[in-house]
Amino acid sequence: MQNSKLSSNFNTIVRTLITNIPKLLPKLKRKLSEWSLGWFFSLLYAPSEVASIDQLDRVEVKHVHSELIEQPYAVYTITKGKLFTDRHVYIAVSCDRFLVPGASWQWKDGIILPPEQNPVLSKGTPRSISRFRKSVLSLLTGGSGNYNYYHWLYDVLPRIKLCESVLDIDEVDYLLVPDLRYRFQAETLNLLSLKNNLISSAKVQHLCAEQLIVTDHPNPNFANPPLWIINWLRETFLPKANLDLKFNQRVYIERGDSVNGRRLLNENQVFAFLEQQGFSRYRLSDLSVLEQICLFHQAEIIVGVHGAGFTNLTFCRSNTKVIELFSQEYTPKVYEQIAKHNHLVYTSLVTGDIEASESPLTANFSISLASLREHLQRVMCESRS
């Protein structure tokens, strides 16, 4: 009886496999093709080990000298250099099959790793290569630079400033940028009056350039961005903003359009309270970059859930009051540091009233109105004392 049942099950499995073979074959062929192409391109292009800079004849290193920039940085120019990025956690820059340290970048769990741990050394470069017979300056950073306003302003654009002291940006043929899908990306590049052709890593992940130019990471410590970047952003963008625009000086930032979740579950009740205190609600994606800069520069007090919009604290006047709302599961200090650099009156309000979520980074949460009222009263009293 049992043998008969096993035989029946076996026959069912065989029939299912035979029936599905026509459907499975194309997928199997595609996977086999991807694997063989990946193996071929890795064999052809991928770096095999890390070299010290002085071993690489086709790598020129120039050190950045600027009154604005105190930290040591380098700019690397690699003749016939290659670059591959996974658009997430690593960028591999290579020359003569060697990984170029400094120019390459690898990240995991919030830490920049040594070049020996760059995944390209084990995974290779599983994509065909695009060739540019001219110069390419890479502004690439980690995956957040593809879409996140903070990482765009603090990790991507400052590379232009690093290069300005050692080369003429206008003479570079192409800029390799993380992405161009978002409004703030096009707007900030236009505001910088850049004349270069643009390449998006969304379309080109693997390239070889006649002259490949790469910088050290300008902001390696995410939690404490360098003062020079704050000053450069203010000097570069504030003069371009129309500060005659009139916004309410009491600002609540909503996150209804956030790609990372982290929304306020009782936002309607929170804003109803804040509205009674004279606040207006703003969705930053409805504003241009220059309008956001103007909004924050004019603000007397700003309240909102932690998110990339707080990057605009960069443009606030000193003594602007800030209340940043957090869940207890995710409390990064980056905007507190920007606030300190700009001499703002900063406080945070942390809650344990959190909605279940796969990631603490994206968890939605509620804020106690009593706690918010207490924080608001304290901040306003401090400003009058």
Short mmCIF file of C-alpha atoms in Angstrom, two decimals:
data_model
loop_
_atom_site.label_atom_id
_atom_site.label_comp_id
_atom_site.label_asym_id
_atom_site.label_seq_id
_atom_site.Cartn_x
_atom_site.Cartn_y
_atom_site.Cartn_z
CA MET A 1 0.00 0.00 0.00
CA GLN A 2 2.75 2.41 1.01
CA ASN A 3 4.89 1.45 -2.01
CA SER A 4 1.91 2.09 -4.27
CA LYS A 5 1.43 5.55 -2.75
CA LEU A 6 5.13 6.37 -3.17
CA SER A 7 5.00 5.22 -6.77
CA SER A 8 1.95 7.40 -7.41
CA ASN A 9 3.66 10.45 -5.89
CA PHE A 10 6.80 9.78 -7.93
CA ASN A 11 4.77 9.53 -11.13
CA THR A 12 3.00 12.80 -10.31
CA ILE A 13 6.35 14.55 -9.80
CA VAL A 14 7.69 13.18 -13.10
CA ARG A 15 4.57 14.26 -15.02
CA THR A 16 4.79 17.74 -13.46
CA LEU A 17 8.44 18.05 -14.48
CA ILE A 18 7.74 16.88 -18.04
CA THR A 19 4.81 19.30 -18.32
CA ASN A 20 6.88 22.24 -17.10
CA ILE A 21 10.10 21.56 -19.03
CA PRO A 22 9.06 23.87 -21.93
CA LYS A 23 8.50 26.67 -19.40
CA LEU A 24 11.68 25.98 -17.44
CA LEU A 25 14.06 25.70 -20.40
CA PRO A 26 14.06 29.42 -21.35
CA LYS A 27 14.72 30.40 -17.72
CA LEU A 28 17.46 27.80 -17.42
CA LYS A 29 19.07 28.99 -20.66
CA ARG A 30 18.89 32.60 -19.47
CA LYS A 31 20.49 31.78 -16.12
CA LEU A 32 23.20 29.77 -17.85
CA SER A 33 23.82 32.64 -20.24
CA GLU A 34 24.04 35.15 -17.37
CA TRP A 35 26.45 32.91 -15.48
CA SER A 36 28.68 32.30 -18.50
CA LEU A 37 28.72 36.01 -19.43
CA GLY A 38 29.49 36.93 -15.83
CA TRP A 39 32.34 34.43 -15.73
CA PHE A 40 33.65 35.68 -19.11
CA PHE A 41 33.59 39.38 -18.16
CA SER A 42 35.10 38.65 -14.75
CA LEU A 43 37.90 36.75 -16.44
CA LEU A 44 38.38 39.59 -18.93
CA TYR A 45 38.06 42.71 -16.75
CA ALA A 46 37.84 42.09 -13.01
CA PRO A 47 40.74 43.13 -10.76
CA SER A 48 42.42 40.23 -9.02
CA GLU A 49 44.14 42.00 -6.10
CA VAL A 50 44.73 45.36 -4.42
CA ALA A 51 47.84 47.30 -5.39
CA SER A 52 49.51 50.17 -3.56
CA ILE A 53 49.32 53.44 -5.48
CA ASP A 54 53.09 53.60 -6.08
CA GLN A 55 52.88 50.29 -7.96
CA LEU A 56 50.53 51.76 -10.58
CA ASP A 57 52.26 53.82 -13.27
CA ARG A 58 49.00 54.96 -14.87
CA VAL A 59 47.54 56.40 -11.65
CA GLU A 60 48.26 60.05 -10.82
CA VAL A 61 47.38 61.27 -7.33
CA LYS A 62 46.87 64.94 -6.54
CA HIS A 63 46.24 66.17 -3.02
CA VAL A 64 43.52 68.73 -2.42
CA HIS A 65 44.62 72.16 -1.22
CA SER A 66 41.89 74.63 -0.29
CA GLU A 67 41.34 77.18 2.47
CA LEU A 68 37.83 75.81 2.91
CA ILE A 69 38.88 72.14 3.27
CA GLU A 70 40.94 71.18 6.31
CA GLN A 71 40.89 67.38 6.02
CA PRO A 72 43.30 65.55 3.68
CA TYR A 73 41.73 64.33 0.44
CA ALA A 74 43.13 63.00 -2.83
CA VAL A 75 41.96 63.06 -6.44
CA TYR A 76 42.98 60.09 -8.60
CA THR A 77 43.39 60.24 -12.38
CA ILE A 78 43.71 56.80 -13.96
CA THR A 79 44.69 56.49 -17.61
CA LYS A 80 42.50 53.85 -19.23
CA GLY A 81 40.92 53.27 -15.84
CA LYS A 82 37.94 50.97 -15.29
CA LEU A 83 35.04 51.41 -12.87
CA PHE A 84 32.32 48.97 -11.84
CA THR A 85 29.55 49.62 -9.31
CA ASP A 86 26.76 47.46 -7.95
CA ARG A 87 24.88 50.76 -7.27
CA HIS A 88 24.48 49.68 -3.66
CA VAL A 89 27.49 48.97 -1.46
CA TYR A 90 30.63 49.16 -3.56
CA ILE A 91 32.53 50.90 -6.35
CA ALA A 92 35.58 49.16 -7.81
CA VAL A 93 38.15 51.27 -9.66
CA SER A 94 40.86 49.28 -11.38
CA CYS A 95 44.00 49.72 -13.44
CA ASP A 96 45.91 46.88 -15.11
CA ARG A 97 43.72 44.33 -13.29
CA PHE A 98 44.61 45.86 -9.89
CA LEU A 99 42.08 47.46 -7.56
CA VAL A 100 42.99 51.09 -6.86
CA PRO A 101 42.71 51.83 -3.10
CA GLY A 102 41.26 55.19 -2.11
CA ALA A 103 39.52 55.52 -5.45
CA SER A 104 37.54 52.33 -4.73
CA TRP A 105 34.84 52.23 -2.07
CA GLN A 106 33.19 49.41 -0.12
CA TRP A 107 30.61 49.64 2.63
CA LYS A 108 28.76 47.32 5.00
CA ASP A 109 26.54 47.97 8.02
CA GLY A 110 27.42 51.66 8.14
CA ILE A 111 31.19 51.12 7.95
CA ILE A 112 33.58 51.81 5.08
CA LEU A 113 35.62 48.63 4.67
CA PRO A 114 39.29 48.26 3.64
CA PRO A 115 39.86 47.77 -0.12
CA GLU A 116 40.81 44.11 0.41
CA GLN A 117 37.14 43.50 1.24
CA ASN A 118 35.76 45.03 -1.95
CA PRO A 119 33.27 42.43 -3.26
CA VAL A 120 34.56 42.76 -6.83
CA LEU A 121 37.61 40.72 -5.81
CA SER A 122 35.38 37.71 -5.17
CA LYS A 123 32.36 38.40 -7.40
CA GLY A 124 34.06 39.91 -10.43
CA THR A 125 32.37 42.30 -12.86
CA PRO A 126 29.36 40.53 -14.38
CA ARG A 127 28.50 43.12 -17.05
CA SER A 128 29.74 44.19 -20.45
CA ILE A 129 31.83 47.36 -20.45
CA SER A 130 31.10 50.78 -21.99
CA ARG A 131 34.13 52.58 -23.38
CA PHE A 132 34.64 56.35 -23.34
CA ARG A 133 37.59 57.70 -25.31
CA LYS A 134 37.49 60.89 -23.26
CA SER A 135 37.67 61.93 -19.59
CA VAL A 136 35.08 60.83 -17.03
CA LEU A 137 34.77 62.22 -13.49
CA SER A 138 32.94 59.86 -11.14
CA LEU A 139 30.64 61.39 -8.53
CA LEU A 140 29.37 57.98 -7.43
CA THR A 141 28.79 57.03 -3.82
CA GLY A 142 26.76 54.25 -2.16
CA GLY A 143 23.24 53.26 -3.19
CA SER A 144 21.58 56.03 -1.19
CA GLY A 145 23.12 58.57 -3.56
CA ASN A 146 20.77 57.19 -6.23
CA TYR A 147 17.71 58.73 -4.58
CA ASN A 148 18.43 60.31 -1.18
CA TYR A 149 18.67 64.11 -0.88
CA TYR A 150 21.13 64.03 2.03
CA HIS A 151 23.57 61.68 0.33
CA TRP A 152 23.29 63.63 -2.92
CA LEU A 153 24.19 66.91 -1.22
CA TYR A 154 26.81 65.53 1.19
CA ASP A 155 28.37 62.55 -0.63
CA VAL A 156 27.93 63.30 -4.35
CA LEU A 157 28.16 67.04 -5.05
CA PRO A 158 31.13 67.80 -2.73
CA ARG A 159 33.35 65.72 -5.02
CA ILE A 160 33.10 68.62 -7.46
CA LYS A 161 34.58 70.96 -4.85
CA LEU A 162 37.38 68.47 -4.14
CA CYS A 163 38.31 68.45 -7.82
CA GLU A 164 38.22 72.21 -8.30
CA SER A 165 41.57 72.77 -6.58
CA VAL A 166 43.43 70.28 -8.81
CA LEU A 167 41.74 70.46 -12.23
CA ASP A 168 39.44 72.51 -14.46
CA ILE A 169 36.01 70.88 -14.19
CA ASP A 170 34.92 72.43 -17.51
CA GLU A 171 37.62 70.44 -19.31
CA VAL A 172 36.21 67.12 -18.10
CA ASP A 173 34.09 65.54 -20.85
CA TYR A 174 31.67 63.48 -18.74
CA LEU A 175 30.34 63.37 -15.20
CA LEU A 176 29.26 59.94 -13.97
CA VAL A 177 26.39 60.52 -11.51
CA PRO A 178 24.39 58.02 -9.40
CA ASP A 179 21.06 58.83 -11.07
CA LEU A 180 19.06 61.59 -12.76
CA ARG A 181 15.48 60.51 -11.99
CA TYR A 182 14.76 62.98 -9.23
CA ARG A 183 13.97 66.66 -9.48
CA PHE A 184 16.59 67.73 -6.94
CA GLN A 185 19.34 66.00 -8.93
CA ALA A 186 18.74 67.94 -12.13
CA GLU A 187 18.11 71.19 -10.24
CA THR A 188 21.32 71.12 -8.21
CA LEU A 189 23.44 70.19 -11.23
CA ASN A 190 21.89 73.08 -13.16
CA LEU A 191 22.52 75.46 -10.25
CA LEU A 192 26.21 74.51 -10.38
CA SER A 193 26.27 75.62 -14.06
CA LEU A 194 28.05 72.44 -15.10
CA LYS A 195 28.77 72.14 -18.82
CA ASN A 196 29.78 68.48 -18.82
CA ASN A 197 27.91 65.62 -20.47
CA LEU A 198 26.17 63.41 -17.92
CA ILE A 199 26.23 59.62 -17.55
CA SER A 200 23.87 57.90 -15.10
CA SER A 201 25.02 54.74 -13.33
CA ALA A 202 21.44 53.52 -13.80
CA LYS A 203 22.43 53.03 -17.45
CA VAL A 204 26.19 52.50 -17.20
CA GLN A 205 27.50 50.41 -14.30
CA HIS A 206 30.76 49.31 -15.90
CA LEU A 207 33.01 51.59 -17.93
CA CYS A 208 36.52 52.22 -19.15
CA ALA A 209 37.64 55.82 -19.74
CA GLU A 210 40.68 57.31 -21.40
CA GLN A 211 41.04 59.41 -18.23
CA LEU A 212 39.02 58.23 -15.22
CA ILE A 213 38.93 60.76 -12.37
CA VAL A 214 37.82 59.69 -8.88
CA THR A 215 38.02 61.34 -5.44
CA ASP A 216 38.31 60.12 -1.89
CA HIS A 217 34.93 59.88 -0.17
CA PRO A 218 34.17 63.45 0.98
CA ASN A 219 31.93 62.39 3.89
CA PRO A 220 33.20 59.05 5.25
CA ASN A 221 31.67 59.54 8.72
CA PHE A 222 27.94 59.71 8.02
CA ALA A 223 27.09 60.64 11.61
CA ASN A 224 29.34 63.71 11.65
CA PRO A 225 29.63 65.44 8.26
CA PRO A 226 32.63 67.76 7.81
CA LEU A 227 32.11 71.45 8.45
CA TRP A 228 33.62 72.34 5.07
CA ILE A 229 30.76 70.61 3.23
CA ILE A 230 28.19 72.59 5.21
CA ASN A 231 30.02 75.83 4.46
CA TRP A 232 30.44 74.98 0.78
CA LEU A 233 26.75 74.12 0.36
CA ARG A 234 25.74 77.39 2.04
CA GLU A 235 28.15 79.45 -0.04
CA THR A 236 27.12 77.70 -3.24
CA PHE A 237 23.33 77.57 -3.00
CA LEU A 238 22.11 80.23 -0.53
CA PRO A 239 23.03 83.18 -2.81
CA LYS A 240 20.96 81.61 -5.61
CA ALA A 241 17.77 81.36 -3.53
CA ASN A 242 15.08 84.04 -3.71
CA LEU A 243 14.88 84.88 -0.03
CA ASP A 244 12.06 87.34 -0.72
CA LEU A 245 9.64 84.42 -1.02
CA LYS A 246 7.33 84.34 1.98
CA PHE A 247 6.79 81.14 3.94
CA ASN A 248 5.37 80.63 7.41
CA GLN A 249 8.22 80.79 9.93
CA ARG A 250 6.67 77.93 11.91
CA VAL A 251 7.22 74.84 9.80
CA TYR A 252 5.98 71.26 10.06
CA ILE A 253 7.58 68.84 7.55
CA GLU A 254 5.32 65.95 6.50
CA ARG A 255 6.59 62.66 5.04
CA GLY A 256 3.60 61.46 3.01
CA ASP A 257 5.80 61.06 -0.08
CA SER A 258 8.69 59.25 1.61
CA VAL A 259 10.24 56.27 -0.20
CA ASN A 260 11.55 54.94 3.15
CA GLY A 261 8.34 54.87 5.16
CA ARG A 262 8.89 56.19 8.70
CA ARG A 263 5.57 58.03 8.72
CA LEU A 264 3.76 59.53 11.69
CA LEU A 265 0.66 57.40 12.38
CA ASN A 266 -1.14 60.18 14.28
CA GLU A 267 0.01 62.95 11.95
CA ASN A 268 -3.46 64.50 11.64
CA GLN A 269 -3.73 64.94 15.40
CA VAL A 270 -0.15 66.19 15.64
CA PHE A 271 -0.65 68.76 12.93
CA ALA A 272 -4.01 69.85 14.35
CA PHE A 273 -2.15 70.69 17.57
CA LEU A 274 0.71 72.42 15.74
CA GLU A 275 -1.71 74.38 13.58
CA GLN A 276 -3.18 75.83 16.76
CA GLN A 277 0.35 77.01 17.57
CA GLY A 278 0.62 78.83 14.24
CA PHE A 279 2.40 76.15 12.16
CA SER A 280 1.96 75.42 8.45
CA ARG A 281 2.51 72.01 6.87
CA TYR A 282 4.94 71.53 3.95
CA ARG A 283 5.68 68.55 1.70
CA LEU A 284 9.21 69.20 0.47
CA SER A 285 8.82 67.25 -2.78
CA ASP A 286 6.30 69.90 -3.85
CA LEU A 287 9.04 72.56 -3.61
CA SER A 288 12.08 73.20 -5.75
CA VAL A 289 15.51 72.96 -4.11
CA LEU A 290 15.77 76.75 -3.93
CA GLU A 291 12.28 76.97 -2.39
CA GLN A 292 13.28 74.40 0.24
CA ILE A 293 16.41 76.42 0.99
CA CYS A 294 14.33 79.58 1.37
CA LEU A 295 11.77 77.80 3.59
CA PHE A 296 14.43 76.58 6.03
CA HIS A 297 16.40 79.83 5.93
CA GLN A 298 13.33 81.85 6.91
CA ALA A 299 12.09 79.40 9.55
CA GLU A 300 11.88 80.30 13.21
CA ILE A 301 11.06 76.72 14.28
CA ILE A 302 10.94 73.40 12.38
CA VAL A 303 9.22 70.18 13.50
CA GLY A 304 9.24 66.87 11.64
CA VAL A 305 10.03 63.17 11.56
CA HIS A 306 13.68 62.28 10.91
CA GLY A 307 14.29 62.14 7.17
CA ALA A 308 16.35 63.51 4.29
CA GLY A 309 14.38 66.76 4.25
CA PHE A 310 16.27 67.79 7.39
CA THR A 311 19.36 68.11 5.18
CA ASN A 312 18.04 71.63 4.61
CA LEU A 313 19.06 72.51 8.18
CA THR A 314 22.29 73.27 6.33
CA PHE A 315 20.69 76.52 5.18
CA CYS A 316 19.09 77.69 8.45
CA ARG A 317 19.99 80.87 10.28
CA SER A 318 21.64 80.52 13.68
CA ASN A 319 19.24 80.04 16.63
CA THR A 320 16.54 78.42 14.48
CA LYS A 321 14.65 75.96 16.71
CA VAL A 322 14.40 72.31 15.63
CA ILE A 323 12.38 69.39 17.04
CA GLU A 324 13.26 66.12 15.29
CA LEU A 325 10.89 63.18 15.88
CA PHE A 326 12.22 59.60 16.15
CA SER A 327 11.17 56.07 16.99
CA GLN A 328 13.43 54.59 19.67
CA GLU A 329 14.53 51.94 17.13
CA TYR A 330 16.27 54.41 14.83
CA THR A 331 17.91 57.60 16.14
CA PRO A 332 20.80 58.71 13.87
CA LYS A 333 22.60 61.90 14.93
CA VAL A 334 23.53 63.37 11.56
CA TYR A 335 21.05 66.27 11.58
CA GLU A 336 21.86 67.04 15.20
CA GLN A 337 25.48 67.48 14.08
CA ILE A 338 24.48 69.78 11.22
CA ALA A 339 22.38 71.77 13.70
CA LYS A 340 25.36 72.11 16.06
CA HIS A 341 27.63 73.26 13.23
CA ASN A 342 25.06 75.92 12.28
CA HIS A 343 24.40 76.99 15.91
CA LEU A 344 20.75 75.95 15.89
CA VAL A 345 18.63 75.24 18.99
CA TYR A 346 18.11 71.50 18.53
CA THR A 347 16.08 68.94 20.47
CA SER A 348 14.75 65.47 19.69
CA LEU A 349 11.60 63.66 20.77
CA VAL A 350 11.87 59.85 20.86
CA THR A 351 8.91 57.47 21.12
CA GLY A 352 8.46 53.77 21.78
CA ASP A 353 4.98 53.70 20.20
CA ILE A 354 6.08 51.90 17.03
CA GLU A 355 4.21 49.96 14.34
CA ALA A 356 5.56 46.48 13.57
CA SER A 357 8.03 46.59 10.67
CA GLU A 358 10.68 44.44 9.03
CA SER A 359 13.21 47.25 9.46
CA PRO A 360 13.61 49.83 12.25
CA LEU A 361 14.67 52.30 9.56
CA THR A 362 11.22 52.25 7.93
CA ALA A 363 8.95 51.69 10.96
CA ASN A 364 5.99 54.06 11.31
CA PHE A 365 5.25 55.43 14.78
CA SER A 366 3.08 57.73 16.89
CA ILE A 367 4.10 60.71 19.00
CA SER A 368 2.55 61.68 22.33
CA LEU A 369 0.84 65.06 22.01
CA ALA A 370 1.62 65.78 25.66
CA SER A 371 5.34 65.16 25.07
CA LEU A 372 5.30 67.29 21.92
CA ARG A 373 3.57 70.13 23.79
CA GLU A 374 6.19 69.92 26.55
CA HIS A 375 9.10 69.97 24.06
CA LEU A 376 7.60 72.86 22.14
CA GLN A 377 7.07 74.93 25.28
CA ARG A 378 10.61 74.22 26.47
CA VAL A 379 12.19 75.17 23.14
CA MET A 380 10.19 78.38 22.87
CA CYS A 381 11.02 79.33 26.48
CA GLU A 382 14.75 78.70 25.86
CA SER A 383 14.65 81.03 22.88
CA ARG A 384 13.18 83.83 25.00
CA SER A 385 15.61 83.41 27.90
#
